[in-house]
Structure formats: C-alpha cells, structure tokens
JSON list of C-alpha atoms in Angstrom, two decimals:
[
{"chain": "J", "resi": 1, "resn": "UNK", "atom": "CA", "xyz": [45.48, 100.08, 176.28]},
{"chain": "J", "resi": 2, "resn": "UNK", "atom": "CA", "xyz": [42.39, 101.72, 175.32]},
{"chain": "J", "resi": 3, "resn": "UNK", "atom": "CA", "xyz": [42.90, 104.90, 172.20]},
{"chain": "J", "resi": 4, "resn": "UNK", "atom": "CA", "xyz": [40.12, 107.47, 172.02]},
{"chain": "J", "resi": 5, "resn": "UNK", "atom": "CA", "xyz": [38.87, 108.32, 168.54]},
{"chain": "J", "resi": 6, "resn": "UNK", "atom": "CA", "xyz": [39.56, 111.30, 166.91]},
{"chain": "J", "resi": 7, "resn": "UNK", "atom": "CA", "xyz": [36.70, 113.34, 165.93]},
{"chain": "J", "resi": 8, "resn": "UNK", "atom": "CA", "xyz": [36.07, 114.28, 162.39]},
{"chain": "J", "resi": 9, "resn": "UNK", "atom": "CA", "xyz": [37.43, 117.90, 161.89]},
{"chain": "J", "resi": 10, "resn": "UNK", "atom": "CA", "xyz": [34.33, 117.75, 158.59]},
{"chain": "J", "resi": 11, "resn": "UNK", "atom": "CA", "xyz": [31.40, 116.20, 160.66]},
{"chain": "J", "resi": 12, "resn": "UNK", "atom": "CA", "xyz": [28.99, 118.73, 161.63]},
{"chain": "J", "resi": 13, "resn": "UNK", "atom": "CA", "xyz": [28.40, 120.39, 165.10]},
{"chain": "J", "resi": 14, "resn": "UNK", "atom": "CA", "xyz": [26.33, 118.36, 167.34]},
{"chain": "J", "resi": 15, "resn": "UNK", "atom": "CA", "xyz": [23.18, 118.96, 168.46]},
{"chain": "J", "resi": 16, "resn": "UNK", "atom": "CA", "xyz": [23.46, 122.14, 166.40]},
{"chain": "J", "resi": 17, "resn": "UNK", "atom": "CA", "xyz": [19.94, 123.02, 164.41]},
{"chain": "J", "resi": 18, "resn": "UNK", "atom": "CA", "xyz": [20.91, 124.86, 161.54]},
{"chain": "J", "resi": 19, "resn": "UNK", "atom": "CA", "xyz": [18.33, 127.84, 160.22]},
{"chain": "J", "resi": 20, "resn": "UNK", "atom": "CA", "xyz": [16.43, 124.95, 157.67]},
{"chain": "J", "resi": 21, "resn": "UNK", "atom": "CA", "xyz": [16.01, 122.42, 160.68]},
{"chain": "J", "resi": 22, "resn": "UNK", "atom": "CA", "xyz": [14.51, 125.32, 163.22]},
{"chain": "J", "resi": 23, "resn": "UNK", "atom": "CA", "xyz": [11.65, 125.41, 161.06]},
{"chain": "J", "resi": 24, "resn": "UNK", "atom": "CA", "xyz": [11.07, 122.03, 159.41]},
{"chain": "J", "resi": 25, "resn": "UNK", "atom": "CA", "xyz": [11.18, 118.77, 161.28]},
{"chain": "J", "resi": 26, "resn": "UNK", "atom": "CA", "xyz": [12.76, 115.49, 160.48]},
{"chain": "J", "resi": 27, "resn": "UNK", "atom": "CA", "xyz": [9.79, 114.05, 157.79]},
{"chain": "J", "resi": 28, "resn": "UNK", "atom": "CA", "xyz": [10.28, 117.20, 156.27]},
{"chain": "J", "resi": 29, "resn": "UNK", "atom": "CA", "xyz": [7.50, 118.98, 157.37]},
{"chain": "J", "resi": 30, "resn": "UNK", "atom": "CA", "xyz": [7.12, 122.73, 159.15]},
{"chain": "J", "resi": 31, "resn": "UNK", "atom": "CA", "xyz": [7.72, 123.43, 162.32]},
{"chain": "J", "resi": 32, "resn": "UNK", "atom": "CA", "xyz": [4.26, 124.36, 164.14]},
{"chain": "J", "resi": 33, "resn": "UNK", "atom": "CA", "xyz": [4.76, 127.26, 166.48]},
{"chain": "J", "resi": 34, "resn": "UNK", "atom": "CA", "xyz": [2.78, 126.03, 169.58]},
{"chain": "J", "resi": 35, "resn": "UNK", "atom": "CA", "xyz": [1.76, 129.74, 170.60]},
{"chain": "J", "resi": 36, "resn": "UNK", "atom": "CA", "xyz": [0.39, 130.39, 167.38]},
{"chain": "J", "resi": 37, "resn": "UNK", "atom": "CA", "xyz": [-0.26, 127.04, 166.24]},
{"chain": "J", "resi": 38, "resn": "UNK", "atom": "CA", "xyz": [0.95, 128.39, 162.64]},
{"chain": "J", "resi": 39, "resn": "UNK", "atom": "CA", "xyz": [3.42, 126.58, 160.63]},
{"chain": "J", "resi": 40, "resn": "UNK", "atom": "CA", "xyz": [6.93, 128.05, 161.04]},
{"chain": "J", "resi": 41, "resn": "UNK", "atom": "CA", "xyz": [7.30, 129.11, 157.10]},
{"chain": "J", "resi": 42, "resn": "UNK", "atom": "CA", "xyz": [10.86, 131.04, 156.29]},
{"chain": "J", "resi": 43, "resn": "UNK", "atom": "CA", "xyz": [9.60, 134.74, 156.57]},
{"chain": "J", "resi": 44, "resn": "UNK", "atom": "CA", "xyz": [10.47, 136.43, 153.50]},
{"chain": "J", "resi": 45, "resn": "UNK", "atom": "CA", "xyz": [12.99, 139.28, 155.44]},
{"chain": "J", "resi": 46, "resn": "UNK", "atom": "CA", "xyz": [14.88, 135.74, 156.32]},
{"chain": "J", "resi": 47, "resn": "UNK", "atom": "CA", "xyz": [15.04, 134.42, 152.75]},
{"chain": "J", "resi": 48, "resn": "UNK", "atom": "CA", "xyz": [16.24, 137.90, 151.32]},
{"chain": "J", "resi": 49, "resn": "UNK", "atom": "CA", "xyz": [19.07, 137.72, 154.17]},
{"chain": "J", "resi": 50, "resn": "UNK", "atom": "CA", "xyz": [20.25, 134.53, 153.60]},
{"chain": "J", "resi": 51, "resn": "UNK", "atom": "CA", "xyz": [20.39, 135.66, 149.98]},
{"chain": "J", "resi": 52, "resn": "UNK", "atom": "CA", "xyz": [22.27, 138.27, 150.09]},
{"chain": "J", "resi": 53, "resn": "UNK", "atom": "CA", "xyz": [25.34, 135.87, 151.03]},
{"chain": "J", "resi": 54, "resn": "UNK", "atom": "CA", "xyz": [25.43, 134.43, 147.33]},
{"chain": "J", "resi": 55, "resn": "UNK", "atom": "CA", "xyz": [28.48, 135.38, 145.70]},
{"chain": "J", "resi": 56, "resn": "UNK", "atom": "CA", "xyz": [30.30, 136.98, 149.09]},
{"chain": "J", "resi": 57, "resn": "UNK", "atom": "CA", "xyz": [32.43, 135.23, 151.64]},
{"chain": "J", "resi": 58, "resn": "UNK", "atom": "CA", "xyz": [31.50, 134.13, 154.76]},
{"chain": "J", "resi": 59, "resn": "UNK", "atom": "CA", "xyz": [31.38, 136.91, 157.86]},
{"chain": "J", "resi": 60, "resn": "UNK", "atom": "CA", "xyz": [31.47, 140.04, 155.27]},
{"chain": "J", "resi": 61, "resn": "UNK", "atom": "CA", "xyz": [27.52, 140.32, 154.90]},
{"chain": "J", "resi": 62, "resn": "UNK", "atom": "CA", "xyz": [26.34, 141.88, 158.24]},
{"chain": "J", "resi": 63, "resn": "UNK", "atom": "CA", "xyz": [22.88, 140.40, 157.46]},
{"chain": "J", "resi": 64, "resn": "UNK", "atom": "CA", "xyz": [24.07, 136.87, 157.77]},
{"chain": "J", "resi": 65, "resn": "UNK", "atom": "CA", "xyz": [25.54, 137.00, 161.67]},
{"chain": "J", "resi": 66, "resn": "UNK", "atom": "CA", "xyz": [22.31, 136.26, 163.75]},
{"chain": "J", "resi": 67, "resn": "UNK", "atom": "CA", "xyz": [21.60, 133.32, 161.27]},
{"chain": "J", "resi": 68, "resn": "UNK", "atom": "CA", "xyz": [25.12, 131.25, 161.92]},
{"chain": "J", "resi": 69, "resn": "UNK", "atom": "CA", "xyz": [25.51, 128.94, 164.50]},
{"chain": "J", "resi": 70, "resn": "UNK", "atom": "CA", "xyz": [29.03, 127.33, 163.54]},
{"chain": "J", "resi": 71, "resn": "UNK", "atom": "CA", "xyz": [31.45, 127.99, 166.25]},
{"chain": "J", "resi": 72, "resn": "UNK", "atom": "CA", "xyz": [34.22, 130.56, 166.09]},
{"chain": "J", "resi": 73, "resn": "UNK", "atom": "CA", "xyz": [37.37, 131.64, 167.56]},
{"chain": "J", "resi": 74, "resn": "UNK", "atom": "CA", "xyz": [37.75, 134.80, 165.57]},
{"chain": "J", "resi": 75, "resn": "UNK", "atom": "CA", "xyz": [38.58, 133.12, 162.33]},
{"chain": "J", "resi": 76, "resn": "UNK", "atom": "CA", "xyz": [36.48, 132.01, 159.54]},
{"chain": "J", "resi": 77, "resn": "UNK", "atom": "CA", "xyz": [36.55, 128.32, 159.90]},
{"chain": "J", "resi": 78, "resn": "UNK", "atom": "CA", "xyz": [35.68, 125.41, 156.88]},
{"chain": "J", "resi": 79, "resn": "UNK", "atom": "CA", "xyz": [32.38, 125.08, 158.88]},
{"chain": "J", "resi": 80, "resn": "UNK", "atom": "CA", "xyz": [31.50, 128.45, 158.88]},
{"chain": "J", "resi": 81, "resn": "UNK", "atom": "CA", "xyz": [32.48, 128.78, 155.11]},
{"chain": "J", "resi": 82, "resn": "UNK", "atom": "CA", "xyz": [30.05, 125.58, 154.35]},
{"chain": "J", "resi": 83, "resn": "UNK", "atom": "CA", "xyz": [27.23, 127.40, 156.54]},
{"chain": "J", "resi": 84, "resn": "UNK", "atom": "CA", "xyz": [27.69, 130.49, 154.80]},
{"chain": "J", "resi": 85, "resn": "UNK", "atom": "CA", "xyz": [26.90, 128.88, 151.72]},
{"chain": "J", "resi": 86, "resn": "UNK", "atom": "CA", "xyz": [24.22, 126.35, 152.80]},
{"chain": "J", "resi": 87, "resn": "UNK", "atom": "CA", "xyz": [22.81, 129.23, 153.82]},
{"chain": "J", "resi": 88, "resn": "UNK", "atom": "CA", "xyz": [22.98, 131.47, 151.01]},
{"chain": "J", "resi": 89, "resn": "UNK", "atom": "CA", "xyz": [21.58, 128.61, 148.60]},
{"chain": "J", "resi": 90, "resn": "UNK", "atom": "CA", "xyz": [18.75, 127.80, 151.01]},
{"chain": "J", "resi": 91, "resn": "UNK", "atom": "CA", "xyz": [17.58, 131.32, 150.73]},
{"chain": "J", "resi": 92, "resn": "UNK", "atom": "CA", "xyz": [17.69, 131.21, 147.22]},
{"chain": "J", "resi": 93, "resn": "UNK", "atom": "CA", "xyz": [15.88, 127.29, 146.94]},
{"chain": "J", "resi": 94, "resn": "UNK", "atom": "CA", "xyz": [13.36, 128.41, 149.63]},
{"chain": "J", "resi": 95, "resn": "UNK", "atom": "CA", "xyz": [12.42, 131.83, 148.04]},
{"chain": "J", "resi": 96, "resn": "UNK", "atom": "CA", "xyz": [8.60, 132.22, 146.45]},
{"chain": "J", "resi": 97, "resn": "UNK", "atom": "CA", "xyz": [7.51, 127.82, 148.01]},
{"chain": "J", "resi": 98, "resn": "UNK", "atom": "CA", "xyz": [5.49, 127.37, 150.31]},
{"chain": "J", "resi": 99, "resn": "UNK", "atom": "CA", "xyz": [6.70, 123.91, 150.66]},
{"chain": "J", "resi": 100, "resn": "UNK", "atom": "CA", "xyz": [9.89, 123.25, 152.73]},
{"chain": "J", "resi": 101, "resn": "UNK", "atom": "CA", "xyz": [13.26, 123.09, 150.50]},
{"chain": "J", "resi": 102, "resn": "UNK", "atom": "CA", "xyz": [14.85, 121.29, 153.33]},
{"chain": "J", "resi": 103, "resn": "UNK", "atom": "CA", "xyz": [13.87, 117.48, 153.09]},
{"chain": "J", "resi": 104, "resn": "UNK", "atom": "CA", "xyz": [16.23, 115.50, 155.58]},
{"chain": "J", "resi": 105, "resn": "UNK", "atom": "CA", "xyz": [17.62, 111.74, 153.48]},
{"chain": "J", "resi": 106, "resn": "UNK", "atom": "CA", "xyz": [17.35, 113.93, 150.23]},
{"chain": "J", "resi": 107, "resn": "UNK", "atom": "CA", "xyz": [20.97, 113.95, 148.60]},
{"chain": "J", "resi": 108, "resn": "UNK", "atom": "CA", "xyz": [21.94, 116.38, 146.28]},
{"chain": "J", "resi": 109, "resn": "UNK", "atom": "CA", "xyz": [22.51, 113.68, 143.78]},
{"chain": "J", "resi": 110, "resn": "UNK", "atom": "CA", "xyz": [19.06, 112.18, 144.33]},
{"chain": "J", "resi": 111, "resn": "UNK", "atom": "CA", "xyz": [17.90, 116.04, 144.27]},
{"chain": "J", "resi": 112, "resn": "UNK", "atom": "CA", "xyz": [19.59, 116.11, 141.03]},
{"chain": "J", "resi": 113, "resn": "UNK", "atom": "CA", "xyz": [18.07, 113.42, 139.33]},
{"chain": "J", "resi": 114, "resn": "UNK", "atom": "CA", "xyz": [14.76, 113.87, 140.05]},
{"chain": "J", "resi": 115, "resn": "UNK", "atom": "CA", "xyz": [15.66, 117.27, 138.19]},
{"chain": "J", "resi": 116, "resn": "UNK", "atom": "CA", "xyz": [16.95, 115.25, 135.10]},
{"chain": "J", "resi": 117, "resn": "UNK", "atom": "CA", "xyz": [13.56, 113.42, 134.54]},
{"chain": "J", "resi": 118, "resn": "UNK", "atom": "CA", "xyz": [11.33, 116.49, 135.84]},
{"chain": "J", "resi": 119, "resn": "UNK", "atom": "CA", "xyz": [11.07, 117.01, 131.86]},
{"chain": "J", "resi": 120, "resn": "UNK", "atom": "CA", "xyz": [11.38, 120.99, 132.47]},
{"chain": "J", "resi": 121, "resn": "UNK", "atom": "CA", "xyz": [14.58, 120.89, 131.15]},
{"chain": "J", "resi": 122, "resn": "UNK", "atom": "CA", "xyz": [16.41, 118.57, 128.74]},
{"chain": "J", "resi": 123, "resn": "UNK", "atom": "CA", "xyz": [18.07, 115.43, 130.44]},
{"chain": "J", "resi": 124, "resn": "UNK", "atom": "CA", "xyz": [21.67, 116.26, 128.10]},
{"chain": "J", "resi": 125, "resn": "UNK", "atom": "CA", "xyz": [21.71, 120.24, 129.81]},
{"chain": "J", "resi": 126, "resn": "UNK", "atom": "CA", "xyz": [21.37, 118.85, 133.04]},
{"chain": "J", "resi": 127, "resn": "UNK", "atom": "CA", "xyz": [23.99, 116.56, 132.63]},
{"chain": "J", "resi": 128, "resn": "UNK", "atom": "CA", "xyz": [25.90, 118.99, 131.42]},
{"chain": "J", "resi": 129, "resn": "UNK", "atom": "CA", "xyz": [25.62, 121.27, 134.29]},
{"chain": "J", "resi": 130, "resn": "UNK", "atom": "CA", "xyz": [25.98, 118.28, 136.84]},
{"chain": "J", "resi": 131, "resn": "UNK", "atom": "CA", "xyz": [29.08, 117.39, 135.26]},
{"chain": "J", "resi": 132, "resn": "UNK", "atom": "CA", "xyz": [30.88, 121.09, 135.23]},
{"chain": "J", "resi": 133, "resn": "UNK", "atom": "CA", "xyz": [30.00, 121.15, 138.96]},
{"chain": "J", "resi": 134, "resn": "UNK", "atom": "CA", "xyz": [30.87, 117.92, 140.36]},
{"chain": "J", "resi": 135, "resn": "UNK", "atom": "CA", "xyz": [34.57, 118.80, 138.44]},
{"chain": "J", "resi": 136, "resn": "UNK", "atom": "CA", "xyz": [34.84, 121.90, 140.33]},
{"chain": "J", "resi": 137, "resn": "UNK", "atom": "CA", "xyz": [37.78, 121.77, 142.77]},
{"chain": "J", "resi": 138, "resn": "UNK", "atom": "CA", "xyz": [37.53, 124.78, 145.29]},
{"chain": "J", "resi": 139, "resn": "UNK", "atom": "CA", "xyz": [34.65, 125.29, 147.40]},
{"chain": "J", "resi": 140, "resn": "UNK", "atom": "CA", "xyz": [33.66, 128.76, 145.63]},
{"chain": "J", "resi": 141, "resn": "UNK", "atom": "CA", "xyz": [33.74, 127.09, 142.26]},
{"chain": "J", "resi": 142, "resn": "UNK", "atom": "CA", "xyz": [31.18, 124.73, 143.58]},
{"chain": "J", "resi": 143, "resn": "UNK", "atom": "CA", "xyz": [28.54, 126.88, 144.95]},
{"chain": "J", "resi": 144, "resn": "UNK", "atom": "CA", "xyz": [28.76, 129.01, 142.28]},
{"chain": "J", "resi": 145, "resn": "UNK", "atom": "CA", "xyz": [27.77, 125.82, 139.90]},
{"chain": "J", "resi": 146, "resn": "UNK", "atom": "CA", "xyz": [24.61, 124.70, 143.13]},
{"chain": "J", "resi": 147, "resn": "UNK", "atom": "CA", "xyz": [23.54, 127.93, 142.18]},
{"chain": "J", "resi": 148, "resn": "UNK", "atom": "CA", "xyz": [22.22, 127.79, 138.74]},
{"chain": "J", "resi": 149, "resn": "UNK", "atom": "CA", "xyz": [20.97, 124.59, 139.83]},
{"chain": "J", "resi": 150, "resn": "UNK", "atom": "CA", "xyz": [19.67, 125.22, 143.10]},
{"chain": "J", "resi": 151, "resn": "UNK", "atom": "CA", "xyz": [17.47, 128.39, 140.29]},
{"chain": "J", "resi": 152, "resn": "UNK", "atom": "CA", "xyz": [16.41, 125.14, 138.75]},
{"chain": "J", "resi": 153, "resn": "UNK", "atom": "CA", "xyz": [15.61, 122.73, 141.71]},
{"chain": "J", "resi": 154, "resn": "UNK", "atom": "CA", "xyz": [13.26, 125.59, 142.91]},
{"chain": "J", "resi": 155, "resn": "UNK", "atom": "CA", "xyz": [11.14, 125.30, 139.80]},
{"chain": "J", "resi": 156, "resn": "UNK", "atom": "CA", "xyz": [10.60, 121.93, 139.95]},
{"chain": "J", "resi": 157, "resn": "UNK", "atom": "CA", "xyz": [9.81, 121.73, 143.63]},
{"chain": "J", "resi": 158, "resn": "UNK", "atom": "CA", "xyz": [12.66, 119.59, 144.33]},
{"chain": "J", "resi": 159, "resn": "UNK", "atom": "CA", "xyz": [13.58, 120.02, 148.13]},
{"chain": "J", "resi": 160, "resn": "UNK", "atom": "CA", "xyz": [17.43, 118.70, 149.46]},
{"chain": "J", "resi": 161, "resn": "UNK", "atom": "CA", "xyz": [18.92, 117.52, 152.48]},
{"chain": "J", "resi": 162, "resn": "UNK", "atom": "CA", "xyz": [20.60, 120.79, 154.02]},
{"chain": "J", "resi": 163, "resn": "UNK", "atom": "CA", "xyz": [22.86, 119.40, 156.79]},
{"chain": "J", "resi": 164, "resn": "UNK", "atom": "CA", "xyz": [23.90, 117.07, 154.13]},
{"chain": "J", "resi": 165, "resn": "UNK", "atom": "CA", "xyz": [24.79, 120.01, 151.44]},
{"chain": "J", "resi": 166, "resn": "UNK", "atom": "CA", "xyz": [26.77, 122.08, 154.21]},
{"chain": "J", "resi": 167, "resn": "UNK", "atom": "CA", "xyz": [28.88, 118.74, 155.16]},
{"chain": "J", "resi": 168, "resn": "UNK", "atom": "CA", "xyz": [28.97, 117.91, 151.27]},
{"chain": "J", "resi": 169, "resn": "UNK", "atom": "CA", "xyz": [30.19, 121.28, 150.17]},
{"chain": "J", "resi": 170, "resn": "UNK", "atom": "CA", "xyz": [32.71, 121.31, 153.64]},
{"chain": "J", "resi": 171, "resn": "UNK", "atom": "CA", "xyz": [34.05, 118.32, 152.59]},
{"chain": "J", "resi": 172, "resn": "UNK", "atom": "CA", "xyz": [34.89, 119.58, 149.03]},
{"chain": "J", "resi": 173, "resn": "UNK", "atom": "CA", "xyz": [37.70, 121.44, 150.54]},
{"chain": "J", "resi": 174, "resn": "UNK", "atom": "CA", "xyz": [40.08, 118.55, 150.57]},
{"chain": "J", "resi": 175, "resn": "UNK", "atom": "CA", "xyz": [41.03, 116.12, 147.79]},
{"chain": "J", "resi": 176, "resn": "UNK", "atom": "CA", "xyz": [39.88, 112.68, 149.57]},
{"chain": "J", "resi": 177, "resn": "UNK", "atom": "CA", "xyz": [36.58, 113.96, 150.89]},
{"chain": "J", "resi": 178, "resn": "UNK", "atom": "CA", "xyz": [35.95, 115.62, 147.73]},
{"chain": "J", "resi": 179, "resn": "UNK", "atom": "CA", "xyz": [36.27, 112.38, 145.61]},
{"chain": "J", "resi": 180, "resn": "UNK", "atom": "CA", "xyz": [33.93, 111.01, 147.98]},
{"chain": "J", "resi": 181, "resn": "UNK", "atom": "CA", "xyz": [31.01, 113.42, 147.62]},
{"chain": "J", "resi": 182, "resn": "UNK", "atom": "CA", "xyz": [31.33, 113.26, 144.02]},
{"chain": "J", "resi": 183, "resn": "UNK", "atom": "CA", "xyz": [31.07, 109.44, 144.43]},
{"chain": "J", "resi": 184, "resn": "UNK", "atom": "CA", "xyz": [28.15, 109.79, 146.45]},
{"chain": "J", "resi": 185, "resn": "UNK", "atom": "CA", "xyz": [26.42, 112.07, 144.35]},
{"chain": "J", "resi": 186, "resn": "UNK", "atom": "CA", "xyz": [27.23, 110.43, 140.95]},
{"chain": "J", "resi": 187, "resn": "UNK", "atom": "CA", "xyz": [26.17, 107.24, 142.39]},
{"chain": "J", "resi": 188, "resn": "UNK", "atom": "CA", "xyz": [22.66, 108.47, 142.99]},
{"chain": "J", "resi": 189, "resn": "UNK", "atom": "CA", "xyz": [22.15, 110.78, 139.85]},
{"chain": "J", "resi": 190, "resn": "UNK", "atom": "CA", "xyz": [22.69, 107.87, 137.87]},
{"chain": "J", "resi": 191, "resn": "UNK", "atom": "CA", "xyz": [20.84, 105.37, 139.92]},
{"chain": "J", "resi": 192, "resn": "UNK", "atom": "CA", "xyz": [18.38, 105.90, 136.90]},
{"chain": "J", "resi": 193, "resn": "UNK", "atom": "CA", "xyz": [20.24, 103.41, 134.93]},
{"chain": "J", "resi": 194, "resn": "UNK", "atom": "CA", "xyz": [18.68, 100.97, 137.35]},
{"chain": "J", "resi": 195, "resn": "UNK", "atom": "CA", "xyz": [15.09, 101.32, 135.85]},
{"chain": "J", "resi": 196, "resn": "UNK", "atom": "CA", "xyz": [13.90, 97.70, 135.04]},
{"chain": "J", "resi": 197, "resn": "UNK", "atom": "CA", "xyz": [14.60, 96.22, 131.84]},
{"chain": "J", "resi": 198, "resn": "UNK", "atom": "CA", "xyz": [18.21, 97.95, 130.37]},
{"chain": "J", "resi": 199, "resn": "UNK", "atom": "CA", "xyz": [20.06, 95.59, 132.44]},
{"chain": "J", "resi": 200, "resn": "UNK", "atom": "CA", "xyz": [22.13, 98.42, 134.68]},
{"chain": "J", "resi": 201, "resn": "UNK", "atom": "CA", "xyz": [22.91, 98.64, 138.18]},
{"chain": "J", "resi": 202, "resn": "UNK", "atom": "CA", "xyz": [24.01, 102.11, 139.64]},
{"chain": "J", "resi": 203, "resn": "UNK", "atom": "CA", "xyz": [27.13, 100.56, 141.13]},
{"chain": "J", "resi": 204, "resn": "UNK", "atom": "CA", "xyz": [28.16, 99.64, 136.88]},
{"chain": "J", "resi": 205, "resn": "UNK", "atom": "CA", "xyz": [26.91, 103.46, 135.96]}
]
C-alpha cells in the first residue's frame, strides 16, 4: 500500500519569487529588464516600504500588502509572519548598495562570519551579538536581534540568502526546527576554526 508524504507545513511556497528573487537571479546578480535593458535595482520608494515593517506585525503596515506573496485565508499565517520580516530586514540590508543583498547559498551563519573577520568590528562583539540572537526563543525576539546585525552586514557588503532567512526565521517558531537553525547557523559561523594549522574541524567547534 502506497502512503503519500506529508508536506512540510515550514517549507516555502513553490514556485513563489519572493520581492529579493524578482530582481536578482540565482548567481546573485540583477535582474535585467529586457525593455529597458537596465538592471532591475530595488527602487528606493520599495526599500523605504519594506522598511517601514521593522518593529510592526505582519498585515498592520498598509505599505507592505502589494509586496507579499504568502498565501492567506484571512489569517496571518507563520509564512506570512516570516515574509513580513524577510521583508522588513531586506529593506533595511538593501538600503544605500548598489550591489544585491540577496545572494542565493549564502547562510546567515556564513553571512555572519564573514562579518566576524570583516575587521570593522571586533570578533568578541560579534560574538556577542550572534550569541544573544541565536538564544532568542520567539520569532519577534529574533528579528529584533537580525536587525542590529543586518545595520552591520550592510556596512560590510555582506549579502544573505533571503528564501533561506524567511524559512530560517519561520522555522524558529517551534522548538525542534529552532534547534536546527541554530545548528545550522552555529555550524557555519564557526567553520573558522577550520583554518589550516589549529587542528579544528567545524563539526568539533
């Protein structure tokens, strides 16, 4: 007898393109608007949207609404919640580069140690403000602490992986998941320890 799988009430909408991936494609680069043949930079009206989300729940910020595109039944659902967010910190990462923020494969834990040896700030305060957020337990606890470091991602130039973020930080609703994204990122902020010649392996980090 044959069982159909269940699908994964956290994995994201398919074939959904989210605002990040409508204008950069999947090495990373912008979109190139074949009318105009211009690349398809984040206007700044968008930016200052999206930003005006920080700090308020999802579906109360009327400048938001043409941006979603998670499904909804009249509720504010865990995916719209995580969009909201994604959202709200993209505007923030993206704001004043003319680079794209949004680098698909980049995790935030990858994003965040790049940050630790970017020199711009000292390795201990980042690792102090990497561990207050990865112990975080609710979702707006969380993307309150990706905000101060989203502020310092942006001055380093150091783009993330968006659809990953908005399934990280819907995942951080729930115990299991949650313990899992901190794994995740953990595991690659302190892949450094795997530098040749002090004998560590990120798995023993």
């Amino acid at each position: 007898m044959s069982t159909t799988a269940q699908p994964d009430p956290a994995a994201p909408t398919a074939a959904v393109r989210r605002y990040w991936t409508q204008r950069v494609d999947g090495s990373g680069s912008w979109r190139i608007d074949h009318a105009s043949r211009t690349a398809m930079r984040a206007p700044g009206e968008d930016l200052a949207a999206l930003r005006a989300g920080l700090g308020r729940p999802a579906g109360t910020v009327p400048e938001l609404w043409r941006f979603y595109t998670s499904p909804i039944d009249g509720r504010v659902t865990p995916e719209l919640d995580a969009e909201h967010a994604a959202l709200s910190l993209y505007g923030l990462h993206q704001q004043s580069q003319s680079r794209p923020m949004h680098q698909p494969g980049i995790s935030m834990g990858t994003a965040l140690r790049t940050l630790r040896h970017s020199q711009r700030f000292s390795e201990e305060a980042v690792d102090r403000r990497v561990a207050a957020t990865v112990h975080t337990t609710s979702v707006s606890a969380l993307v309150y602490r990706l905000r101060g470091l989203i502020t310092q991602l942006r001055s380093v130039e150091q783009p993330v992986d968006y659809d990953q973020l908005l399934l990280d930080i819907q995942r951080w609703k729930s115990p299991g998941p949650r313990q899992q994204v901190r794994r995740g990122w953990g595991l690659a902020y302190h892949a450094w320890s795997a530098r040749p010649g002090n004998g560590a392996s990120p798995e023993a980090s």
